[in-house]
XYZ file of N, CA and C in Angstrom:
210
model
N 4.686 16.402 -14.681
C 4.003 16.681 -13.428
C 3.279 15.426 -12.957
N 3.407 15.129 -11.674
C 2.733 13.973 -11.098
C 1.236 14.230 -10.972
N 0.465 13.163 -11.157
C -0.992 13.242 -11.004
C -1.417 13.049 -9.561
N -0.543 12.508 -8.764
C -0.871 12.152 -7.395
C -0.923 10.641 -7.262
N -0.677 10.173 -6.084
C -0.573 8.736 -5.838
C -1.264 8.387 -4.538
N -1.813 7.203 -4.501
C -2.462 6.692 -3.301
C -1.640 5.524 -2.780
N -1.293 5.572 -1.491
C -0.704 4.424 -0.820
C -1.881 3.731 -0.137
N -2.187 2.520 -0.599
C -3.358 1.783 -0.121
C -2.911 0.610 0.740
N -3.431 0.545 1.950
C -3.158 -0.536 2.888
C -4.378 -1.454 2.895
N -4.205 -2.678 2.418
C -5.293 -3.647 2.364
C -5.151 -4.566 3.572
N -6.150 -4.507 4.408
C -6.077 -5.176 5.714
C -6.477 -6.650 5.635
N -5.909 -7.446 6.526
C -6.258 -8.871 6.606
C -7.591 -9.094 7.303
N -7.991 -8.166 8.171
C -9.209 -8.360 8.956
C -10.477 -7.886 8.230
N -10.359 -7.605 6.935
C -11.482 -7.221 6.083
C -12.103 -5.874 6.458
N -11.460 -5.109 7.325
C -11.916 -3.742 7.581
C -11.589 -2.903 6.350
N -12.111 -1.697 6.327
C -11.913 -0.821 5.168
C -10.430 -0.577 4.899
N -10.078 -0.502 3.610
C -8.702 -0.168 3.227
C -8.354 1.212 3.766
N -7.095 1.389 4.095
C -6.596 2.701 4.495
C -5.908 3.301 3.273
N -6.219 4.548 2.954
C -5.627 5.195 1.787
C -5.052 6.549 2.166
N -3.838 6.794 1.671
C -3.126 8.045 1.931
C -2.723 8.637 0.591
N -3.028 9.906 0.392
C -2.800 10.579 -0.885
C -1.521 11.405 -0.845
N -0.714 11.289 -1.905
C 0.518 12.072 -2.042
C 0.581 12.690 -3.427
N 1.076 13.907 -3.514
C 1.238 14.565 -4.803
C 2.431 14.014 -5.574
N 3.500 13.664 -4.866
C 4.731 13.197 -5.512
C 4.929 11.699 -5.284
N 5.372 11.020 -6.341
C 5.634 9.583 -6.268
C 6.680 9.266 -5.193
N 7.709 10.086 -5.099
C 8.763 9.859 -4.109
C 8.237 9.863 -2.684
N 7.281 10.735 -2.409
C 6.682 10.779 -1.073
C 5.871 9.519 -0.793
N 5.125 9.075 -1.791
C 4.349 7.839 -1.643
C 5.276 6.647 -1.432
N 6.351 6.600 -2.191
C 7.314 5.509 -2.069
C 7.992 5.515 -0.700
N 8.288 6.691 -0.186
C 8.885 6.799 1.154
C 7.936 6.256 2.218
N 6.644 6.561 2.092
C 5.659 6.054 3.047
C 5.603 4.529 2.983
N 5.529 3.989 1.778
C 5.489 2.539 1.608
C 6.744 1.885 2.188
N 7.895 2.496 1.979
C 9.165 1.925 2.440
C 9.210 1.783 3.961
N 8.462 2.604 4.677
C 8.424 2.500 6.142
C 7.870 1.151 6.593
N 7.123 0.489 5.727
C 6.468 -0.772 6.076
C 7.126 -1.986 5.432
N 8.298 -1.790 4.857
C 8.984 -2.869 4.143
C 9.189 -4.106 5.010
N 9.480 -3.914 6.273
C 9.725 -5.039 7.178
C 8.625 -5.176 8.230
N 7.425 -4.756 7.878
C 6.310 -4.789 8.821
C 5.966 -6.216 9.216
N 5.879 -6.460 10.502
C 5.518 -7.787 10.982
C 4.296 -7.719 11.905
N 3.486 -6.687 11.727
C 2.318 -6.492 12.582
C 1.218 -7.511 12.299
N 1.199 -8.053 11.086
C 0.152 -8.987 10.719
C -1.165 -8.314 10.358
N -1.183 -6.992 10.258
C -2.416 -6.260 9.961
C -2.769 -6.238 8.482
N -1.762 -6.324 7.609
C -1.994 -6.046 6.193
C -1.738 -7.257 5.298
N -2.613 -7.416 4.303
C -2.380 -8.401 3.242
C -1.354 -7.855 2.275
N -1.553 -6.571 1.916
C -0.633 -5.933 0.991
C -0.745 -4.424 1.120
N 0.303 -3.778 0.673
C 0.343 -2.325 0.603
C 0.781 -1.990 -0.815
N 0.078 -1.052 -1.450
C 0.367 -0.758 -2.842
C 0.306 0.735 -3.111
N 0.983 1.146 -4.163
C 0.911 2.521 -4.641
C 0.190 2.497 -5.978
N -0.868 3.285 -6.087
C -1.618 3.387 -7.337
C -1.722 4.849 -7.762
N -1.856 5.045 -9.055
C -2.051 6.382 -9.610
C -3.437 6.871 -9.196
N -3.522 8.061 -8.625
C -4.800 8.542 -8.106
C -5.800 8.905 -9.200
N -5.318 9.142 -10.382
C -6.221 9.534 -11.461
C -6.822 8.305 -12.150
N -6.007 7.332 -12.479
C -6.496 6.173 -13.225
C -6.927 5.027 -12.317
N -6.351 4.945 -11.120
C -6.614 3.854 -10.168
C -6.358 2.484 -10.779
N -5.445 2.448 -11.745
C -5.122 1.189 -12.419
C -4.060 0.414 -11.667
N -3.473 -0.532 -12.348
C -2.480 -1.422 -11.759
C -1.523 -0.675 -10.844
N -1.191 -1.272 -9.717
C -0.274 -0.610 -8.794
C 1.134 -0.483 -9.368
N 1.830 0.563 -8.961
C 3.231 0.772 -9.334
C 4.141 -0.109 -8.497
N 3.845 -0.169 -7.213
C 4.678 -0.922 -6.272
C 3.748 -1.666 -5.326
N 4.123 -2.885 -4.983
C 3.310 -3.681 -4.070
C 4.223 -4.333 -3.031
N 3.811 -4.245 -1.770
C 4.399 -5.069 -0.713
C 3.340 -6.106 -0.393
N 3.647 -7.365 -0.626
C 2.700 -8.450 -0.405
C 3.182 -9.252 0.786
N 2.348 -9.350 1.826
C 2.753 -10.036 3.039
C 2.208 -11.453 3.040
N 3.085 -12.411 3.242
C 2.711 -13.810 3.290
C 2.273 -14.170 4.705
N 1.430 -15.172 4.796
C 1.002 -15.673 6.103
C 2.188 -16.343 6.778
N 2.533 -15.891 7.960
C 3.710 -16.399 8.656
C 3.416 -17.657 9.478
N 2.177 -18.159 9.434
C 1.816 -19.340 10.190
C 2.364 -20.569 9.477
N 3.430 -21.136 10.008
C 4.106 -22.271 9.360
C 4.024 -23.514 10.234
N 2.843 -23.839 10.729
C 2.730 -25.006 11.588
C 2.867 -26.284 10.769
N 3.518 -27.282 11.365
C 3.764 -28.544 10.657
C 2.742 -29.581 10.995
């Protein structure tokens, strides 16, 4: 049985993290997958963590700074 999972959106603008709770890992993963190609520039990273332990994330989308000025 799943303990529940949090999809956490860590913002670049230092505003509060956005957190969404899911009972099933598959549902959390589906939510995260919607942002796989996100180019909004709003988030540093998006991660899935176990809601009970809040330990190391299971999955992380880490967005790099796209500013490539020479």
